Short mmCIF file of C-alpha atoms and ligand atoms in Angstrom, two decimals:
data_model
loop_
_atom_site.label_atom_id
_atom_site.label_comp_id
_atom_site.label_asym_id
_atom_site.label_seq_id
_atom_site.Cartn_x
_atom_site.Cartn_y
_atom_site.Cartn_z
CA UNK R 132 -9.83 14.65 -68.76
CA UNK R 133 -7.56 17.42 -66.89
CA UNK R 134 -5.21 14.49 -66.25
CA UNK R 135 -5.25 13.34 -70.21
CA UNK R 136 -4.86 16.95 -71.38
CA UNK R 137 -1.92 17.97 -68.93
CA UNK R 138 -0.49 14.69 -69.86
CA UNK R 139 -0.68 15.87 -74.28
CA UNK R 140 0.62 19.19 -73.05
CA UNK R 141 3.61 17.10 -72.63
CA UNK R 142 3.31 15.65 -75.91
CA UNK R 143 6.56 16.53 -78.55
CA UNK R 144 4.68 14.53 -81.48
CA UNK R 145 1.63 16.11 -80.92
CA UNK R 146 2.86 19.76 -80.63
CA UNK R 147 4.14 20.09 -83.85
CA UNK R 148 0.73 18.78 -85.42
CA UNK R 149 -1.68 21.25 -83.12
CA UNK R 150 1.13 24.01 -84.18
CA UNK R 151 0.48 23.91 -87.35
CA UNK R 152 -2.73 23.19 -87.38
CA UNK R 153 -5.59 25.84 -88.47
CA UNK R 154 -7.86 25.60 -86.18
CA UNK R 155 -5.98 25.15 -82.60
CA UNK R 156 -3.98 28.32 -83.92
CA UNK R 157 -7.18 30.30 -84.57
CA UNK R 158 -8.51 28.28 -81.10
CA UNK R 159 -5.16 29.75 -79.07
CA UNK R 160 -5.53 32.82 -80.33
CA UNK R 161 -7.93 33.15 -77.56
CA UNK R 162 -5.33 32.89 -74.82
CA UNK R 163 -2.16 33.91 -76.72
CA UNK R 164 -1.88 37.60 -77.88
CA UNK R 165 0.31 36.46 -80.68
CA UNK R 166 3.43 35.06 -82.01
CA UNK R 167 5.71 38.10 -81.97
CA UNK R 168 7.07 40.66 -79.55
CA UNK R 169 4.93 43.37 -81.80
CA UNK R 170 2.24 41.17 -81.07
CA UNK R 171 2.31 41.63 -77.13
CA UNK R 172 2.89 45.24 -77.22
CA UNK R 173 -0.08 45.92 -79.19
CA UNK R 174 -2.06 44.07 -76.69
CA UNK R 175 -0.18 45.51 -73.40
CA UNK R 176 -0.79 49.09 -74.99
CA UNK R 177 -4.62 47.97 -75.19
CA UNK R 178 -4.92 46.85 -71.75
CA UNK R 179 -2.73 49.74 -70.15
CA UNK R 180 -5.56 51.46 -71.95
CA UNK R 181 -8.10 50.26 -70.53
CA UNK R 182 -6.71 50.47 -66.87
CA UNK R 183 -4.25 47.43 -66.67
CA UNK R 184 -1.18 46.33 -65.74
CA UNK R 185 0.43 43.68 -67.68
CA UNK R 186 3.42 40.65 -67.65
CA UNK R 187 4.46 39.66 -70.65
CA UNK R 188 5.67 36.17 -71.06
CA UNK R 189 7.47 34.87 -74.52
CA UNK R 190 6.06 31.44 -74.35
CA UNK R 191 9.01 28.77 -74.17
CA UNK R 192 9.67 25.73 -71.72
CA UNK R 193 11.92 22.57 -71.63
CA UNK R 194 14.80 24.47 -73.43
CA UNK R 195 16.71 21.63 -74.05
CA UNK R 196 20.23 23.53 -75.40
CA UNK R 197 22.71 26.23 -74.30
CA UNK R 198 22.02 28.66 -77.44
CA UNK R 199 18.30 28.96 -77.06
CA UNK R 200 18.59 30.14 -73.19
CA UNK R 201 21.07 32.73 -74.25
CA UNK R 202 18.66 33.59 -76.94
CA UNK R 203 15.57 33.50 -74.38
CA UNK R 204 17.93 35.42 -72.18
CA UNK R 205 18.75 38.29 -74.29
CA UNK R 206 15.28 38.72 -76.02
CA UNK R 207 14.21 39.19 -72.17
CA UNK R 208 16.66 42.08 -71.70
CA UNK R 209 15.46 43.47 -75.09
CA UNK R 210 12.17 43.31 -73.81
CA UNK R 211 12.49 45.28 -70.87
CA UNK R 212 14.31 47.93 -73.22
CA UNK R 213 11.64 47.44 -75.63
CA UNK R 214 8.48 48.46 -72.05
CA UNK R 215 10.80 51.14 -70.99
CA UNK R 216 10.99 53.31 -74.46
CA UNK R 217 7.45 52.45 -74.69
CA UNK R 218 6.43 53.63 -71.31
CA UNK R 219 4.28 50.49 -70.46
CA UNK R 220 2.93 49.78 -67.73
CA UNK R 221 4.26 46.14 -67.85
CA UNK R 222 6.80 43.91 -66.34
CA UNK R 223 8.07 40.21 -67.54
CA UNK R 224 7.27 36.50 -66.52
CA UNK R 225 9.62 33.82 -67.77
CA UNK R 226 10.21 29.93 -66.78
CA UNK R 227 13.35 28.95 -65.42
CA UNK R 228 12.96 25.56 -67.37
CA UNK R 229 13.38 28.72 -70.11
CA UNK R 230 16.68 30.14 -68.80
CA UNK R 231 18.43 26.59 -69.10
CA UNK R 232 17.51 24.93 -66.15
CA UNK R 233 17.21 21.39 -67.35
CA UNK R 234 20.67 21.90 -68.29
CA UNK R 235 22.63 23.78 -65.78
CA UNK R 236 21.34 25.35 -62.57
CA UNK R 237 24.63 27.55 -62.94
CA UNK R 238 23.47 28.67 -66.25
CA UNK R 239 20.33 28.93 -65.55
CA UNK R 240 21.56 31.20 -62.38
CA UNK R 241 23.78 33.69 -64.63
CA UNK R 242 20.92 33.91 -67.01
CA UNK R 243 18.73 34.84 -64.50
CA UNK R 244 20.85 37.22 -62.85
CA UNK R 245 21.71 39.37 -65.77
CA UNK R 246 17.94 39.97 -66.62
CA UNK R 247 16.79 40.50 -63.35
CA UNK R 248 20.11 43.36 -63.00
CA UNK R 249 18.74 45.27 -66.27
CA UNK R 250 15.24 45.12 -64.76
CA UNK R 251 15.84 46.26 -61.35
CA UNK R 252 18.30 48.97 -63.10
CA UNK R 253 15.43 50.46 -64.81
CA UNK R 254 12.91 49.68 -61.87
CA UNK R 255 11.26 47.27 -63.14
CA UNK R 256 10.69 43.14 -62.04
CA UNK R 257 11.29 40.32 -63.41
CA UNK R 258 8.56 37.15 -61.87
CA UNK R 259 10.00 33.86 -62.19
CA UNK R 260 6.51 31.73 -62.82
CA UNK R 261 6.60 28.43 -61.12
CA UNK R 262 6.22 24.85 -63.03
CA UNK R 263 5.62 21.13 -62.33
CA UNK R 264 6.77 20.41 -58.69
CA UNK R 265 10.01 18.54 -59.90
CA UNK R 266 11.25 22.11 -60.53
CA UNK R 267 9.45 24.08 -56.73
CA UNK R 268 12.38 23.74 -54.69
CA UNK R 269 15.09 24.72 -57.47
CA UNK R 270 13.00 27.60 -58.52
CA UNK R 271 13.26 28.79 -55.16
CA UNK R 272 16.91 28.49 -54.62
CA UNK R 273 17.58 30.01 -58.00
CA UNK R 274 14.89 33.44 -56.71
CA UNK R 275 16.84 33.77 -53.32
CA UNK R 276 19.86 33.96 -54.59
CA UNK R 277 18.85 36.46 -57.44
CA UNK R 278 16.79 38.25 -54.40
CA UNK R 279 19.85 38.43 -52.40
CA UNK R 280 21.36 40.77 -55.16
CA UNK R 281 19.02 42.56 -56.68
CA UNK R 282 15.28 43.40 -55.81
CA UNK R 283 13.27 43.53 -59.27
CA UNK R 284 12.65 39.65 -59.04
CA UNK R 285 9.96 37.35 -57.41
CA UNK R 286 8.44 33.97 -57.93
CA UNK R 287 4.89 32.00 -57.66
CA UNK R 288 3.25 30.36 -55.16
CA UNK R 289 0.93 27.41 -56.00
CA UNK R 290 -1.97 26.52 -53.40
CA UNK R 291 -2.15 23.17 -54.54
CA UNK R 292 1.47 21.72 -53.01
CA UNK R 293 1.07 20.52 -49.35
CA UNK R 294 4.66 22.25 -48.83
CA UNK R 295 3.36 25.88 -49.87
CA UNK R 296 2.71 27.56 -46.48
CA UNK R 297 6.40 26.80 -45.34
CA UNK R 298 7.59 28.38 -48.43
CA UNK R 299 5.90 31.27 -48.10
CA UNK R 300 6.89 32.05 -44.46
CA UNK R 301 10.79 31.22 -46.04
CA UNK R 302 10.36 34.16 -48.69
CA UNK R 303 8.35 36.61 -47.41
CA UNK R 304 11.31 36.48 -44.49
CA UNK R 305 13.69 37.61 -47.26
CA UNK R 306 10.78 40.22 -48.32
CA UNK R 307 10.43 38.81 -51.04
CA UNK R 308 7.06 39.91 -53.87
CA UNK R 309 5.05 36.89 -54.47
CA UNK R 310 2.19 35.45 -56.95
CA UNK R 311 -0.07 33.27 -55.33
CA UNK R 312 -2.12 30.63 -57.98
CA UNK R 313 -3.48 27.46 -57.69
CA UNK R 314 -1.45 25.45 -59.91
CA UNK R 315 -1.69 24.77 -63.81
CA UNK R 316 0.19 21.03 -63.59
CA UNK R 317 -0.35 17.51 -63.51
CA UNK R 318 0.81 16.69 -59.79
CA UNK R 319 0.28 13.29 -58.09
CA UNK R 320 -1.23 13.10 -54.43
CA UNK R 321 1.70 12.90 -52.42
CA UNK R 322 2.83 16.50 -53.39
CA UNK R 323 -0.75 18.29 -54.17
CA UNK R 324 -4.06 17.92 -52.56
CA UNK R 325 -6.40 15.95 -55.26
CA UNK R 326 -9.07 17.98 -54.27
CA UNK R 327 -10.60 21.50 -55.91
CA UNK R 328 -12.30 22.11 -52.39
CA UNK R 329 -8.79 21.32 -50.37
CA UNK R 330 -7.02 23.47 -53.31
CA UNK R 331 -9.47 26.69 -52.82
CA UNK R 332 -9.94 25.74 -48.98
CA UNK R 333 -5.58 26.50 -48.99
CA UNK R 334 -5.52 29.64 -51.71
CA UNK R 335 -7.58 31.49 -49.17
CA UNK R 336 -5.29 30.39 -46.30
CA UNK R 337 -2.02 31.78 -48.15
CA UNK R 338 -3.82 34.79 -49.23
CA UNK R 339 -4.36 35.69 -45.68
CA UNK R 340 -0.68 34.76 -44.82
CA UNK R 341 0.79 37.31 -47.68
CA UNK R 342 -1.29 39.86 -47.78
CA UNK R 343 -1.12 41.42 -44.13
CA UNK R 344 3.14 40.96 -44.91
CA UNK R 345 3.29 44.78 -46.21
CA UNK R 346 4.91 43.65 -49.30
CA UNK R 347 3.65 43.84 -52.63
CA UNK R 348 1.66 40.79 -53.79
CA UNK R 349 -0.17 39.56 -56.45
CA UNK R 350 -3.56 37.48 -56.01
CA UNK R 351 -4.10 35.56 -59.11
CA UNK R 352 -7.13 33.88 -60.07
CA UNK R 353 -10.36 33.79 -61.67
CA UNK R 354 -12.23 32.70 -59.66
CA UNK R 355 -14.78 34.63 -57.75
CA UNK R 356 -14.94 32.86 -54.62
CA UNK R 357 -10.91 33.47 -54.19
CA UNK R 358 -11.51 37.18 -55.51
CA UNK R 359 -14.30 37.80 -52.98
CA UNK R 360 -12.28 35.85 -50.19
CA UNK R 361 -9.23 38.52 -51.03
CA UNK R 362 -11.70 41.61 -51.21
CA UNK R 363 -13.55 40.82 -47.74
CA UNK R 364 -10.17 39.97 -46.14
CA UNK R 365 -8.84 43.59 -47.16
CA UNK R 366 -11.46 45.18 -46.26
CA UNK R 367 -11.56 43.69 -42.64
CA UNK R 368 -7.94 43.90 -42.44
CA UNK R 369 -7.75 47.88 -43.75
CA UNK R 370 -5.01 46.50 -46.26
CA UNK R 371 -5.01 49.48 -49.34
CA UNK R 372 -5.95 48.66 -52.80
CA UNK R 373 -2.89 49.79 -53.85
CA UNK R 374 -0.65 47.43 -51.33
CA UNK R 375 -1.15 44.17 -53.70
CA UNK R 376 -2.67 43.27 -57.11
CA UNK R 377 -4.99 40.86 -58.65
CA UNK R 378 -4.00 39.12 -61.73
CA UNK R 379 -5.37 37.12 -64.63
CA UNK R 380 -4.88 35.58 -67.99
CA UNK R 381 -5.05 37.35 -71.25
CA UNK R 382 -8.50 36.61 -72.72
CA UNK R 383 -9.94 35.06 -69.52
CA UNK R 384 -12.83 36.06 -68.09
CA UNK R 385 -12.73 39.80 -69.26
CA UNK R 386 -16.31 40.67 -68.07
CA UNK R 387 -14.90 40.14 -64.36
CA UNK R 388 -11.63 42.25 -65.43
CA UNK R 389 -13.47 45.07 -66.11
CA UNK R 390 -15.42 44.68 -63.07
CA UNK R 391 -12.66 44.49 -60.67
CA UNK R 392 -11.37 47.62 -62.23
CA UNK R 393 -14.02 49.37 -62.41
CA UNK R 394 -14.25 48.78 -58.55
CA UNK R 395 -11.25 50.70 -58.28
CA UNK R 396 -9.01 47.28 -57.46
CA UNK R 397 -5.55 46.94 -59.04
CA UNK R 398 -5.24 43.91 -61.84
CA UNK R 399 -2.43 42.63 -64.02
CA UNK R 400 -3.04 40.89 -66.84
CA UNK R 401 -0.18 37.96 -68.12
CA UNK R 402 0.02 38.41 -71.81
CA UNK R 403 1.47 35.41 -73.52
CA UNK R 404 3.17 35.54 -76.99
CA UNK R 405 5.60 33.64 -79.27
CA UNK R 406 5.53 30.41 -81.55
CA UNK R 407 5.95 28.18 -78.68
CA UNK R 408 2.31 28.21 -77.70
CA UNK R 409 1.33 24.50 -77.42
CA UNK R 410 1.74 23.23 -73.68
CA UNK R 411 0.36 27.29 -72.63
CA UNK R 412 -2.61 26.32 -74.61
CA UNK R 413 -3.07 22.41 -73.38
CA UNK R 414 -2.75 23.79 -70.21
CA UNK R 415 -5.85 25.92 -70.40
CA UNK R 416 -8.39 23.31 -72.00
CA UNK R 417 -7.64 21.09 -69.32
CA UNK R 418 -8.63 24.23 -66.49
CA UNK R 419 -12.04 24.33 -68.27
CA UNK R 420 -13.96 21.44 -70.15
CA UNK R 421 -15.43 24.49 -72.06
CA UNK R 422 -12.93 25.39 -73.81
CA UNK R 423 -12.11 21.63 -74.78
CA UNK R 424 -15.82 21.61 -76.11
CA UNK R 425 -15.53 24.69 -78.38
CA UNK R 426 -11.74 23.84 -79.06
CA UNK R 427 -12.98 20.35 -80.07
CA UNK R 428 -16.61 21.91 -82.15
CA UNK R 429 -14.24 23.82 -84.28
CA UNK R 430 -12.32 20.71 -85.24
CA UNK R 431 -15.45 19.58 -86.21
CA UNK R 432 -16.35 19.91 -90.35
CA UNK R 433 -19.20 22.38 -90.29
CA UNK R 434 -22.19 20.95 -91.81
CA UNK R 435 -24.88 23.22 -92.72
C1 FAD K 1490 -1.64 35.80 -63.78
C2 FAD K 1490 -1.56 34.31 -63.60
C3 FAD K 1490 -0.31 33.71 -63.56
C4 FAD K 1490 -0.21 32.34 -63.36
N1 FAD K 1490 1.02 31.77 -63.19
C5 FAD K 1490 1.12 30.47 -62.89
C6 FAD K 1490 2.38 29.87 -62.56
O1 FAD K 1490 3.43 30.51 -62.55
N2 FAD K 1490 2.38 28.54 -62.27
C7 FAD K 1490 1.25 27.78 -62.26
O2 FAD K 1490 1.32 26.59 -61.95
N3 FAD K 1490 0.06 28.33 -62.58
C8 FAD K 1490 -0.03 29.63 -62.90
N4 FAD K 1490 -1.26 30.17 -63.19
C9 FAD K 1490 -2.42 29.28 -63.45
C10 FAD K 1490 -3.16 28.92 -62.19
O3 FAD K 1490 -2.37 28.09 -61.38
C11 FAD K 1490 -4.48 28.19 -62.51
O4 FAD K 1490 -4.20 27.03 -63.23
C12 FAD K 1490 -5.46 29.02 -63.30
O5 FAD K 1490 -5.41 30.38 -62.96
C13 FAD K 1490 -6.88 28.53 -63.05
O6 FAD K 1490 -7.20 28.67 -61.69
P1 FAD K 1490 -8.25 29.73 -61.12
O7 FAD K 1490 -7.67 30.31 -59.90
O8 FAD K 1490 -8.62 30.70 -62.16
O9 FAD K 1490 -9.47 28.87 -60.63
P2 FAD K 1490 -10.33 27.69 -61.25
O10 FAD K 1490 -11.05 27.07 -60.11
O11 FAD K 1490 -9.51 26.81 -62.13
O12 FAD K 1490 -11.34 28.49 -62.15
C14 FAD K 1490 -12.30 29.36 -61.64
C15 FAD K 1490 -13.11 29.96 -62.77
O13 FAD K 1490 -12.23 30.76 -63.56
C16 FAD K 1490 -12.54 30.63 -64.93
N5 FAD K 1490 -11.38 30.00 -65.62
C17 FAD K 1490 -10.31 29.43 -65.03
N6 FAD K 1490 -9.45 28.98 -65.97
C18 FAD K 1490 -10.03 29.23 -67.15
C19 FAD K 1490 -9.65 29.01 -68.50
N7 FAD K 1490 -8.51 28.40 -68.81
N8 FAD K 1490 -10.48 29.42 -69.48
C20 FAD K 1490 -11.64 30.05 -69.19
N9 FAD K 1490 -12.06 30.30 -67.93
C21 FAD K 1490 -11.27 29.90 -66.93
C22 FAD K 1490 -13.76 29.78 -65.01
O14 FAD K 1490 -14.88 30.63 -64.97
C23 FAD K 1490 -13.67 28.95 -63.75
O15 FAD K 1490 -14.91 28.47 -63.31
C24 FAD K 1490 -1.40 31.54 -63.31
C25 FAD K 1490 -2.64 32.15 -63.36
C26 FAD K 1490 -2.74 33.51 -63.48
C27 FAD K 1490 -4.10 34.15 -63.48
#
């Protein structure tokens, strides 16, 4: 089912149907704060509220012409105007596929570069999420070279990819902030273990090869056995609550938000916003048969 559902999030006939459609656009509501900028801040002033950090991330992927990565671009730069006059406590997350990168890697490069100059000119940080493994080793290159000029910028690790370990030891060598997830996409077995066990068994691995680094780091997850791995590993290790983060999805598992707050531990949430919701959306069903099941009983005609 994971497999079918990453495969739809792929979909460009069946976007424009769930996009329109009532009831996945009530059903996304659930992950996605909304489809404008106003949207987002509403929800990042909310969370700052209530003891959070946030990302936001204007939902967009697969840009497939010149104009629309300028127009990413710039919105981006707005955006960090946009946290700055509102003293939020938030930074950005954007896709490279975003920025042009099935186009141009040179393009893709400037576009990057300019944001992550207006964000590390206010002190701020741009993280460059990570996608489907035909894009890893690009998405790296493009982060060095950013890296190499300005500091406000970082990028994802993803404990599912075999090659994930040496990455890690290549970037945190150029001191260089990183996320460390599982992995949200449909990879086959010569690239990603197959297996949740070897997936988790790896997370905790790279966790313990990050975190002892002295740079800043975010531990994203929701799962509890990764979040108790992180929390007994700091402990034993005397590593400070405030030397890394956790972080988590907007509208996921909010009881254990609060908790880890509440416990005094640092936690960003990723707020995502915009039109372009679909493959965000397909992409969590397929992490939880759950949400397929209520996504799918609302489809449903209620009888009564
Ligand atoms: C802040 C953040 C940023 C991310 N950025 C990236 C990225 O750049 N690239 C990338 O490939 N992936 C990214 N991901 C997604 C990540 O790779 C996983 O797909 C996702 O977080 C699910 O893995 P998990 O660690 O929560 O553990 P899982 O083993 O998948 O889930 C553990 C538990 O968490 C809860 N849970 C997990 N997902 C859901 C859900 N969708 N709905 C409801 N409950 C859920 C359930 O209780 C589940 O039992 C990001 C995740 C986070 C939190």
């Amino acid at each position: 089912m994971r497999t079918l559902l990453l495969k739809l999030s792929e979909s460009k006939r069946l976007a424009p149907f769930m996009m329109h459609n009532g009831v996945s656009r009530r059903v996304a509501r659930r992950f996605v704060a909304g489809e404008t900028l106003e949207d987002a801040v509403e929800a990042a002033r909310a969370l700052n509220r209530a003891g959070r950090s946030v990302s936001l991330d204007w939902l967009g992927e697969n840009v497939s012409d010149e104009t629309g990565a300028r127009r990413f671009a710039d919105g981006y730069v707005a955006m960090f105007d946009r946290i700055a006059r509102e003293k939020l406590d938030a930074n950005v997350s954007l896709k490279l596929t975003q920025l042009g990168l099935d186009l141009s890697e040179d393009l893709c490069q400037e576009l990057l570069e300019r944001i992550v100059e207006h964000a590390t000119a206010q002190g701020n940080f741009v993280r460059v999420d990570m996608e489907g493994s035909a894009y890893t080793q690009r998405t790296i290159n493009i982060t060095k070279r950013a890296r190499a000029k300005y500091k406000g910028v970082g990028t994802v690790m993803q404990s599912y990819l075999y090659r994930t370990a040496n990455d890690i030891r290549d970037l945190l060598a150029l001191g260089c902030r990183l996320r460390l997830c599982k992995g949200a996409y449909k990879e086959p077995p010569e690239v990603a273990f197959p297996e949740k066990h070897d997936v988790d068994a790896n997370y905790v691995t790279l966790m313990k090869l990050i975190l002892p680094s002295g740079i800043y780091h975010g531990i994203a997850s929701h799962d509890p056995a990764m979040i108790d791995a992180t929390k007994q590993f700091v402990g034993e290790n005397k590593i400070g609550l405030d030397q890394f983060e956790f972080q988590m999805l907007y509208g996921i598992r909010t009881d254990l938000q609060e908790q880890l707050v509440g416990q005094g531990y640092r936690l960003r949430i990723y707020i995502p916003f915009g039109t372009d919701w679909f493959p965000y959306f397909m992409r969590r069903l397929a992490e939880r048969p759950a949400n397929l099941m209520f996504f799918l009983r609302n489809l449903l005609p209620r009888s009564n």
